[in-house]
């Protein structure tokens, strides 16, 4: 049996090449940046007022000053501020030459037509955002490999960039296998179940930043499977579920072998999710994941997601790992390392983890409840106290990518 790390190293040894494409800011949201972006201009492009108030020479305050003009955002000052003078100015307007401070309107009172009395004191530079102070010209603003969230999109727009190069979303063909499968929405006949893995995998692929291609459910028939896998090779990566175990109708590994794939059929030392078929045909990685819904998702997170994130150019392709305090303790039979689904929550500064639902490999509800996997190390009979949790729910990502290293706390 391979360890998780050994299997992962084999899988990561083949990352198919993936191109880049130009995307508008709307299209770029959520995508992975495929270039280093430097600012073509400066922010702000000129000294800007940070307040509504008066642009003055700091040395003239306190005092009564003659108002030269009013400059609003979008306007341009016409007068230089000379001793004894002030310019009424609005937030975001260019500060006139000669002025070195802005006083808030709250610190002013009218002193007749075109005159203002300014109280308190002023320090040179106050409430002025100097030219280029936030982003100097040519400054590196975003680096290749980062996922573009709302903040990054805002930065690109602020420095005047309307479109960027992003990694192409790899096309991931998803094949469900099993005679028992029926699509949700169709009534169940005797012995049938609704096919869930294909839908969950499509969501996982999307969450990983790739593009799912639904190739449907295929019967447990070698000829049908061979045709489906052959057609799937137009995708960049192929993921199948079911049929990789040792049952009489588990044809996936034989079919892939007949297609000429140097197939690795691995029994990975992990629970759930032991059987994993993996091979490469014509440059396309093919993952045969187990059919049990939880095993299928665990395997995706451990092996497929890092490949997809690597294809996208993410320098940290693994799920983040955080330390959490387990509520209570969980006893297990000693054996393979086990991924225990946990719900995370905060209590003050502490992140706590609580075992989520029924932990069997068919327990789909536990996946919907959980934010991450706590790892029970090989041979351990219980986890308690501080545990390492691999976080998969984007709503609870508070840690940094820790590589693929499960370390006992
Ligand atoms: P298999 O790996 O084909 O032996 O399937 C193991 C278990 O997972 C069986 O109970 C199957 O019915 C179930 N299963 C297989 N494929 C799916 C699927 N697409 N959706 C839901 N359950 C599945
Ligand atoms: Mg099956």
Tab-separated table of C-alpha atoms and ligand atoms in Angstrom:
chain	number	residue	atom	x	y	z
A	1	UNK	CA	0.000	0.000	0.000
A	2	UNK	CA	1.198	3.504	-0.797
A	3	UNK	CA	1.195	6.245	1.776
A	4	UNK	CA	-0.817	9.353	0.973
A	5	UNK	CA	2.418	11.297	0.437
A	6	UNK	CA	3.785	8.645	-1.954
A	7	UNK	CA	0.591	8.594	-4.010
A	8	UNK	CA	0.501	12.375	-4.086
A	9	UNK	CA	4.122	12.616	-5.215
A	10	UNK	CA	3.348	10.256	-8.127
A	11	UNK	CA	0.288	12.249	-9.118
A	12	UNK	CA	2.096	15.590	-8.928
A	13	UNK	CA	4.908	14.277	-11.116
A	14	UNK	CA	2.622	14.803	-14.120
A	15	UNK	CA	1.005	18.236	-14.324
A	16	UNK	CA	-0.358	18.795	-17.849
A	17	UNK	CA	0.550	22.150	-19.383
A	18	UNK	CA	-2.186	24.752	-19.186
A	19	UNK	CA	-2.472	27.989	-21.144
A	20	UNK	CA	-3.462	31.526	-20.271
A	21	UNK	CA	-6.143	33.784	-21.730
A	22	UNK	CA	-7.108	37.419	-21.475
A	23	UNK	CA	-10.081	38.193	-19.244
A	24	UNK	CA	-11.952	41.402	-18.447
A	25	UNK	CA	-12.168	42.296	-14.776
A	26	UNK	CA	-15.668	40.795	-14.542
A	27	UNK	CA	-14.475	37.580	-16.157
A	28	UNK	CA	-11.269	37.541	-14.103
A	29	UNK	CA	-13.042	37.403	-10.745
A	30	UNK	CA	-12.244	34.091	-9.043
A	31	UNK	CA	-9.675	33.147	-11.674
A	32	UNK	CA	-5.945	32.577	-11.164
A	33	UNK	CA	-3.693	35.376	-12.373
A	34	UNK	CA	-1.232	34.201	-15.042
A	35	UNK	CA	1.051	37.246	-15.098
A	36	UNK	CA	2.835	39.535	-12.662
A	37	UNK	CA	1.027	42.859	-12.689
A	38	UNK	CA	2.897	46.141	-12.195
A	39	UNK	CA	1.113	49.437	-11.948
A	40	UNK	CA	1.231	51.460	-15.177
A	41	UNK	CA	0.448	54.652	-13.263
A	42	UNK	CA	0.506	56.141	-9.791
A	43	UNK	CA	-2.194	56.168	-7.161
A	44	UNK	CA	-3.219	58.830	-6.448
A	45	UNK	CA	-2.091	60.398	-9.742
A	46	UNK	CA	-1.701	63.808	-8.032
A	47	UNK	CA	-1.708	65.026	-4.398
A	48	UNK	CA	-5.299	64.468	-3.306
A	49	UNK	CA	-7.347	65.843	-0.449
A	50	UNK	CA	-8.503	63.198	2.024
A	51	UNK	CA	-11.113	65.495	3.565
A	52	UNK	CA	-13.753	68.060	2.788
A	53	UNK	CA	-12.285	71.335	4.086
A	54	UNK	CA	-9.673	73.940	3.232
A	55	UNK	CA	-6.289	73.633	1.532
A	56	UNK	CA	-3.869	75.991	3.283
A	57	UNK	CA	-0.266	76.702	4.150
A	58	UNK	CA	0.085	74.996	7.562
A	59	UNK	CA	2.008	78.040	8.805
A	60	UNK	CA	-1.117	80.205	8.298
A	61	UNK	CA	-3.177	78.248	10.848
A	62	UNK	CA	-4.710	79.273	13.166
A	63	UNK	CA	-5.912	82.395	11.420
A	64	UNK	CA	-8.455	84.060	9.217
A	65	UNK	CA	-7.861	83.449	5.516
A	66	UNK	CA	-9.248	84.690	2.191
A	67	UNK	CA	-10.918	81.948	0.121
A	68	UNK	CA	-9.544	81.799	-3.425
A	69	UNK	CA	-11.879	79.250	-5.048
A	70	UNK	CA	-13.662	75.950	-4.546
A	71	UNK	CA	-12.277	72.705	-6.013
A	72	UNK	CA	-14.476	69.615	-6.132
A	73	UNK	CA	-13.470	66.033	-7.019
A	74	UNK	CA	-12.987	66.023	-10.776
A	75	UNK	CA	-12.094	69.734	-10.743
A	76	UNK	CA	-8.718	71.426	-11.239
A	77	UNK	CA	-7.366	74.258	-9.032
A	78	UNK	CA	-6.722	77.509	-10.939
A	79	UNK	CA	-4.948	79.433	-8.162
A	80	UNK	CA	-1.795	78.914	-6.170
A	81	UNK	CA	-2.329	79.157	-2.413
A	82	UNK	CA	-0.281	82.137	-1.210
A	83	UNK	CA	0.161	83.454	2.370
A	84	UNK	CA	-3.148	84.486	3.924
A	85	UNK	CA	-5.196	82.429	1.444
A	86	UNK	CA	-7.118	79.161	1.420
A	87	UNK	CA	-8.907	77.047	-1.177
A	88	UNK	CA	-12.164	75.313	-0.275
A	89	UNK	CA	-11.591	71.685	-1.279
A	90	UNK	CA	-13.568	68.440	-1.387
A	91	UNK	CA	-12.452	64.861	-0.726
A	92	UNK	CA	-10.707	63.454	-3.812
A	93	UNK	CA	-9.919	66.853	-5.361
A	94	UNK	CA	-6.363	67.833	-6.376
A	95	UNK	CA	-4.580	69.921	-3.732
A	96	UNK	CA	-3.552	73.291	-5.239
A	97	UNK	CA	0.102	74.278	-5.512
A	98	UNK	CA	1.335	76.248	-2.541
A	99	UNK	CA	-0.865	74.403	-0.030
A	100	UNK	CA	0.748	71.819	2.244
A	101	UNK	CA	-2.173	70.886	4.520
A	102	UNK	CA	-5.917	70.375	4.475
A	103	UNK	CA	-8.072	71.421	7.425
A	104	UNK	CA	-11.358	69.711	8.012
A	105	UNK	CA	-14.496	71.707	7.439
A	106	UNK	CA	-15.400	70.832	11.045
A	107	UNK	CA	-12.467	73.009	12.232
A	108	UNK	CA	-13.613	76.064	10.265
A	109	UNK	CA	-16.158	78.789	10.693
A	110	UNK	CA	-17.295	81.402	8.167
A	111	UNK	CA	-15.807	84.861	8.685
A	112	UNK	CA	-17.768	86.892	6.167
A	113	UNK	CA	-18.059	86.495	2.408
A	114	UNK	CA	-15.039	84.691	0.987
A	115	UNK	CA	-13.307	84.506	4.351
A	116	UNK	CA	-12.848	81.613	6.746
A	117	UNK	CA	-11.526	81.320	10.288
A	118	UNK	CA	-9.481	78.162	10.874
A	119	UNK	CA	-8.893	77.047	14.461
A	120	UNK	CA	-6.448	74.673	16.119
A	121	UNK	CA	-3.153	74.002	14.420
A	122	UNK	CA	-2.009	72.248	11.267
A	123	UNK	CA	0.961	70.051	10.466
A	124	UNK	CA	2.474	70.055	7.011
A	125	UNK	CA	1.039	67.203	4.922
A	126	UNK	CA	-2.054	66.560	7.021
A	127	UNK	CA	-5.061	65.116	5.181
A	128	UNK	CA	-3.142	65.087	1.889
A	129	UNK	CA	-2.505	61.803	0.081
A	130	UNK	CA	0.778	62.462	-1.739
A	131	UNK	CA	1.080	61.556	-5.422
A	132	UNK	CA	1.970	57.849	-5.779
A	133	UNK	CA	1.747	57.272	-2.020
A	134	UNK	CA	-0.541	54.245	-2.294
A	135	UNK	CA	0.846	52.742	-5.498
A	136	UNK	CA	4.006	54.168	-7.069
A	137	UNK	CA	4.405	53.898	-10.856
A	138	UNK	CA	5.883	50.509	-11.814
A	139	UNK	CA	5.169	48.989	-8.400
A	140	UNK	CA	4.403	45.257	-8.343
A	141	UNK	CA	0.777	45.029	-7.284
A	142	UNK	CA	-0.330	41.418	-7.848
A	143	UNK	CA	1.731	38.342	-8.523
A	144	UNK	CA	1.107	35.410	-10.793
A	145	UNK	CA	-0.667	32.455	-9.193
A	146	UNK	CA	-2.964	34.361	-6.905
A	147	UNK	CA	-6.685	33.923	-7.079
A	148	UNK	CA	-8.405	37.178	-7.938
A	149	UNK	CA	-10.861	38.090	-5.211
A	150	UNK	CA	-12.847	41.290	-4.943
A	151	UNK	CA	-9.933	43.223	-3.421
A	152	UNK	CA	-7.579	42.280	-6.250
A	153	UNK	CA	-10.170	43.196	-8.880
A	154	UNK	CA	-10.510	46.590	-7.210
A	155	UNK	CA	-6.727	47.110	-7.284
A	156	UNK	CA	-6.535	46.301	-10.997
A	157	UNK	CA	-9.283	48.788	-11.778
A	158	UNK	CA	-7.734	51.439	-9.500
A	159	UNK	CA	-4.423	51.361	-11.371
A	160	UNK	CA	-6.282	51.480	-14.689
A	161	UNK	CA	-5.984	47.894	-15.921
A	162	UNK	CA	-9.154	46.683	-17.718
A	163	UNK	CA	-8.131	43.066	-18.438
A	164	UNK	CA	-5.462	40.576	-17.339
A	165	UNK	CA	-4.008	37.218	-18.339
A	166	UNK	CA	-5.588	34.409	-16.320
A	167	UNK	CA	-4.993	30.668	-16.354
A	168	UNK	CA	-7.370	28.771	-18.631
A	169	UNK	CA	-9.781	26.661	-16.589
A	170	UNK	CA	-8.754	23.035	-17.201
A	171	UNK	CA	-11.618	20.934	-18.604
A	172	UNK	CA	-12.312	18.054	-16.251
A	173	UNK	CA	-14.373	15.189	-17.686
A	174	UNK	CA	-16.550	13.529	-15.046
A	175	UNK	CA	-17.731	9.948	-15.580
A	176	UNK	CA	-20.046	8.229	-13.118
A	177	UNK	CA	-20.148	4.453	-13.337
A	178	UNK	CA	-22.749	2.037	-12.012
A	179	UNK	CA	-25.860	0.161	-13.164
A	180	UNK	CA	-27.692	1.440	-10.100
A	181	UNK	CA	-27.425	5.146	-10.912
A	182	UNK	CA	-30.376	7.379	-11.801
A	183	UNK	CA	-30.267	11.160	-12.110
A	184	UNK	CA	-31.950	13.191	-9.371
A	185	UNK	CA	-35.388	14.139	-10.636
A	186	UNK	CA	-36.075	10.669	-12.031
A	187	UNK	CA	-38.002	8.172	-9.904
A	188	UNK	CA	-36.040	5.266	-8.469
A	189	UNK	CA	-36.670	1.784	-9.811
A	190	UNK	CA	-35.922	-1.297	-7.705
A	191	UNK	CA	-32.251	-1.369	-6.655
A	192	UNK	CA	-31.558	2.103	-7.964
A	193	UNK	CA	-30.082	5.150	-6.221
A	194	UNK	CA	-29.718	8.742	-7.260
A	195	UNK	CA	-26.317	9.503	-8.667
A	196	UNK	CA	-24.688	12.043	-6.397
A	197	UNK	CA	-20.963	11.800	-7.065
A	198	UNK	CA	-21.072	13.365	-10.513
A	199	UNK	CA	-22.820	16.438	-9.130
A	200	UNK	CA	-20.575	16.707	-6.084
A	201	UNK	CA	-17.499	16.298	-8.286
A	202	UNK	CA	-18.694	19.007	-10.674
A	203	UNK	CA	-19.047	21.338	-7.683
A	204	UNK	CA	-15.587	20.347	-6.395
A	205	UNK	CA	-14.086	20.978	-9.829
A	206	UNK	CA	-15.719	24.401	-9.972
A	207	UNK	CA	-14.541	25.237	-6.462
A	208	UNK	CA	-11.031	24.274	-7.539
A	209	UNK	CA	-11.247	26.841	-10.352
A	210	UNK	CA	-11.599	24.332	-13.186
A	211	UNK	CA	-14.392	23.602	-15.655
A	212	UNK	CA	-16.465	20.415	-15.182
A	213	UNK	CA	-17.629	18.491	-18.244
A	214	UNK	CA	-20.435	16.091	-17.315
A	215	UNK	CA	-19.972	12.875	-19.249
A	216	UNK	CA	-22.959	11.188	-17.636
A	217	UNK	CA	-23.479	7.837	-15.940
A	218	UNK	CA	-22.085	4.759	-17.669
A	219	UNK	CA	-23.321	1.222	-17.108
A	220	UNK	CA	-21.014	-1.392	-15.609
A	221	UNK	CA	-20.282	-2.746	-19.064
A	222	UNK	CA	-16.673	-2.917	-20.317
A	223	UNK	CA	-17.507	-1.850	-23.888
A	224	UNK	CA	-19.601	1.116	-22.766
A	225	UNK	CA	-16.924	2.147	-20.282
A	226	UNK	CA	-14.153	1.882	-22.883
A	227	UNK	CA	-16.119	4.106	-25.277
A	228	UNK	CA	-16.851	6.633	-22.537
A	229	UNK	CA	-13.234	6.841	-21.381
A	230	UNK	CA	-12.025	7.170	-24.973
A	231	UNK	CA	-14.418	10.071	-25.563
A	232	UNK	CA	-13.359	11.623	-22.246
A	233	UNK	CA	-9.771	12.025	-23.449
A	234	UNK	CA	-10.675	15.302	-25.157
A	235	UNK	CA	-10.676	16.765	-21.632
A	236	UNK	CA	-7.517	17.914	-19.850
A	237	UNK	CA	-8.159	15.678	-16.854
A	238	UNK	CA	-10.592	12.760	-16.469
A	239	UNK	CA	-12.211	11.760	-13.191
A	240	UNK	CA	-14.426	8.688	-12.857
A	241	UNK	CA	-16.260	7.372	-9.824
A	242	UNK	CA	-17.127	3.818	-8.919
A	243	UNK	CA	-16.009	0.483	-10.263
A	244	UNK	CA	-12.414	0.610	-9.007
A	245	UNK	CA	-12.825	-1.890	-6.215
A	246	UNK	CA	-12.519	-5.666	-6.358
A	247	UNK	CA	-16.181	-6.552	-7.015
A	248	UNK	CA	-17.306	-8.612	-9.999
A	249	UNK	CA	-18.614	-5.496	-11.769
A	250	UNK	CA	-15.667	-3.229	-11.030
A	251	UNK	CA	-14.416	-2.967	-14.615
A	252	UNK	CA	-12.739	0.437	-14.586
A	253	UNK	CA	-9.182	-0.712	-14.056
A	254	UNK	CA	-9.394	-3.484	-16.682
A	255	UNK	CA	-10.929	-1.123	-19.218
A	256	UNK	CA	-8.282	1.504	-18.650
A	257	UNK	CA	-5.594	-1.149	-18.989
A	258	UNK	CA	-7.081	-2.260	-22.338
A	259	UNK	CA	-7.029	1.346	-23.536
A	260	UNK	CA	-3.259	1.209	-23.221
A	261	UNK	CA	-2.897	3.279	-20.112
A	262	UNK	CA	0.042	2.596	-17.916
A	263	UNK	CA	-2.349	2.227	-15.077
A	264	UNK	CA	-1.358	2.444	-11.499
A	265	UNK	CA	-3.927	0.814	-9.366
A	266	UNK	CA	-3.210	1.911	-5.895
A	267	UNK	CA	-4.374	0.923	-2.558
A	268	UNK	CA	-3.581	4.102	-0.718
A	269	UNK	CA	-3.230	3.798	3.027
A	270	UNK	CA	-6.095	6.082	3.940
A	271	UNK	CA	-9.605	5.866	5.257
A	272	UNK	CA	-12.037	6.443	3.704
A	273	UNK	CA	-10.949	6.114	0.112
A	274	UNK	CA	-8.518	3.228	-0.196
A	275	UNK	CA	-8.861	2.260	-3.876
A	276	UNK	CA	-7.539	4.792	-6.376
A	277	UNK	CA	-6.786	4.112	-10.011
A	278	UNK	CA	-4.426	6.578	-11.661
A	279	UNK	CA	-2.820	6.714	-15.064
A	280	UNK	CA	-1.889	9.030	-17.908
A	281	UNK	CA	-2.999	8.538	-21.508
A	282	UNK	CA	-1.859	10.894	-24.238
A	283	UNK	CA	-0.852	13.390	-21.563
A	284	UNK	CA	-4.263	13.293	-19.867
A	285	UNK	CA	-4.267	12.242	-16.215
A	286	UNK	CA	-7.096	9.845	-15.407
A	287	UNK	CA	-8.311	9.369	-11.854
A	288	UNK	CA	-10.560	6.425	-11.030
A	289	UNK	CA	-12.083	7.438	-7.716
A	290	UNK	CA	-14.110	5.120	-5.494
A	291	UNK	CA	-17.910	5.172	-5.654
A	292	UNK	CA	-18.656	5.700	-2.009
A	293	UNK	CA	-19.634	9.363	-1.852
A	294	UNK	CA	-17.361	10.315	1.026
A	295	UNK	CA	-14.394	8.310	-0.299
A	296	UNK	CA	-14.911	9.957	-3.663
A	297	UNK	CA	-14.762	13.457	-2.192
A	298	UNK	CA	-11.858	12.700	0.142
A	299	UNK	CA	-9.864	11.336	-2.793
A	300	UNK	CA	-10.705	14.355	-4.901
A	301	UNK	CA	-9.467	16.743	-2.214
A	302	UNK	CA	-6.260	14.786	-1.622
A	303	UNK	CA	-5.223	13.965	-5.195
A	304	UNK	CA	-7.241	15.703	-7.911
A	305	UNK	CA	-7.513	19.184	-6.440
A	306	UNK	CA	-3.724	19.657	-6.013
A	307	UNK	CA	-3.249	18.673	-9.665
A	308	UNK	CA	-5.894	21.157	-10.840
A	309	UNK	CA	-4.505	23.976	-8.681
A	310	UNK	CA	-0.982	23.200	-9.929
A	311	UNK	CA	-2.223	23.340	-13.534
A	312	UNK	CA	-3.694	26.750	-12.757
A	313	UNK	CA	-0.321	27.947	-11.474
A	314	UNK	CA	-1.315	28.235	-7.821
A	315	UNK	CA	1.976	28.115	-5.883
A	316	UNK	CA	0.088	26.742	-2.849
A	317	UNK	CA	-2.045	23.993	-4.390
A	318	UNK	CA	-2.885	22.186	-1.152
A	319	UNK	CA	-5.712	22.807	1.242
A	320	UNK	CA	-4.751	24.933	4.226
A	321	UNK	CA	-4.134	23.167	7.511
A	322	UNK	CA	-4.956	24.777	10.841
A	323	UNK	CA	-4.653	23.632	14.420
A	324	UNK	CA	-7.905	23.201	16.285
A	325	UNK	CA	-8.956	21.959	19.692
A	326	UNK	CA	-11.058	18.834	19.372
A	327	UNK	CA	-14.244	18.833	21.401
A	328	UNK	CA	-14.210	15.575	23.365
A	329	UNK	CA	-12.222	12.662	22.021
A	330	UNK	CA	-12.763	10.202	19.204
A	331	UNK	CA	-11.826	6.554	19.548
A	332	UNK	CA	-11.063	4.409	16.511
A	333	UNK	CA	-9.793	0.994	15.686
A	334	UNK	CA	-6.081	1.397	14.879
A	335	UNK	CA	-5.271	1.158	11.194
A	336	UNK	CA	-4.871	3.388	8.175
A	337	UNK	CA	-4.707	7.175	8.641
A	338	UNK	CA	-8.275	8.375	8.719
A	339	UNK	CA	-9.866	11.600	7.524
A	340	UNK	CA	-12.432	12.509	10.132
A	341	UNK	CA	-14.951	15.101	9.041
A	342	UNK	CA	-15.157	17.937	11.538
A	343	UNK	CA	-17.165	21.083	11.951
A	344	UNK	CA	-15.082	24.092	12.954
A	345	UNK	CA	-16.182	26.951	15.117
A	346	UNK	CA	-14.507	29.699	17.084
A	347	UNK	CA	-14.643	30.241	20.792
A	348	UNK	CA	-12.793	33.444	21.548
A	349	UNK	CA	-9.308	33.033	20.109
A	350	UNK	CA	-9.590	29.263	19.922
A	351	UNK	CA	-10.762	27.306	16.899
A	352	UNK	CA	-12.614	24.202	17.982
A	353	UNK	CA	-13.321	21.108	15.923
A	354	UNK	CA	-16.292	18.857	16.485
A	355	UNK	CA	-16.810	15.511	14.753
A	356	UNK	CA	-19.501	15.996	12.103
A	357	UNK	CA	-22.201	13.368	11.795
A	358	UNK	CA	-21.895	9.715	10.943
A	359	UNK	CA	-18.357	8.896	9.802
A	360	UNK	CA	-19.032	5.952	7.475
A	361	UNK	CA	-17.823	6.273	3.891
A	362	UNK	CA	-21.420	6.503	2.651
A	363	UNK	CA	-22.304	9.272	5.132
A	364	UNK	CA	-22.964	12.123	2.727
A	365	UNK	CA	-24.450	14.353	5.423
A	366	UNK	CA	-21.121	14.529	7.229
A	367	UNK	CA	-19.577	16.194	4.159
A	368	UNK	CA	-22.279	18.851	4.076
A	369	UNK	CA	-21.854	19.573	7.793
A	370	UNK	CA	-18.074	19.593	7.910
A	371	UNK	CA	-15.563	22.344	7.216
A	372	UNK	CA	-12.521	20.110	7.182
A	373	UNK	CA	-10.784	16.828	7.865
A	374	UNK	CA	-9.045	16.051	11.134
A	375	UNK	CA	-6.445	13.373	10.597
A	376	UNK	CA	-6.226	10.346	12.790
A	377	UNK	CA	-2.603	9.276	12.320
A	378	UNK	CA	-1.780	5.728	11.286
A	379	UNK	CA	-2.142	3.263	14.133
A	380	UNK	CA	-3.624	5.808	16.529
A	381	UNK	CA	-6.640	4.753	18.537
A	382	UNK	CA	-7.955	8.177	19.383
A	383	UNK	CA	-7.586	11.856	18.650
A	384	UNK	CA	-8.009	14.432	21.347
A	385	UNK	CA	-6.658	17.843	22.276
A	386	UNK	CA	-4.944	19.868	19.559
A	387	UNK	CA	-5.504	18.361	16.108
A	388	UNK	CA	-4.407	19.368	12.613
A	389	UNK	CA	-7.417	20.091	10.423
A	390	UNK	CA	-7.259	20.324	6.667
A	391	UNK	CA	-9.851	22.968	5.791
A	392	UNK	CA	-11.893	22.473	2.631
A	393	UNK	CA	-14.861	24.754	3.206
A	394	UNK	CA	-13.991	28.146	1.710
A	395	UNK	CA	-16.226	29.718	4.370
A	396	UNK	CA	-13.771	28.628	7.000
A	397	UNK	CA	-10.368	29.261	5.476
A	398	UNK	CA	-8.336	30.968	8.099
A	399	UNK	CA	-5.049	29.179	7.729
A	400	UNK	CA	-2.181	29.186	5.269
A	401	UNK	CA	-1.435	26.391	2.865
A	402	UNK	CA	0.744	24.049	4.851
A	403	UNK	CA	1.850	21.804	2.008
A	404	UNK	CA	0.923	18.207	2.348
A	405	UNK	CA	2.282	17.465	5.742
A	406	UNK	CA	0.184	16.103	8.483
A	407	UNK	CA	2.112	16.550	11.612
A	408	UNK	CA	0.983	15.360	14.944
A	409	UNK	CA	0.579	18.423	17.148
B	1	LIG	P1	-18.365	1.089	-6.301
B	1	LIG	O1	-17.106	1.857	-6.021
B	1	LIG	O2	-18.786	1.146	-7.712
B	1	LIG	O3	-18.219	-0.311	-5.796
B	1	LIG	O4	-19.501	1.780	-5.443
B	1	LIG	C1	-19.437	1.820	-4.027
B	1	LIG	C2	-20.709	2.399	-3.459
B	1	LIG	O5	-20.882	3.720	-3.903
B	1	LIG	C3	-21.965	1.673	-3.879
B	1	LIG	O6	-22.861	1.650	-2.790
B	1	LIG	C4	-22.508	2.491	-5.012
B	1	LIG	O7	-23.886	2.373	-5.177
B	1	LIG	C5	-22.146	3.888	-4.551
B	1	LIG	N1	-21.987	4.796	-5.688
B	1	LIG	C6	-21.258	4.543	-6.808
B	1	LIG	N2	-21.339	5.571	-7.674
B	1	LIG	C7	-22.149	6.490	-7.098
B	1	LIG	C8	-22.631	7.761	-7.492
B	1	LIG	N3	-22.292	8.304	-8.683
B	1	LIG	N4	-23.450	8.429	-6.659
B	1	LIG	C9	-23.786	7.896	-5.467
B	1	LIG	N5	-23.346	6.707	-5.024
B	1	LIG	C10	-22.560	5.999	-5.835
B	2	LIG	MG1	-20.161	0.333	-8.915
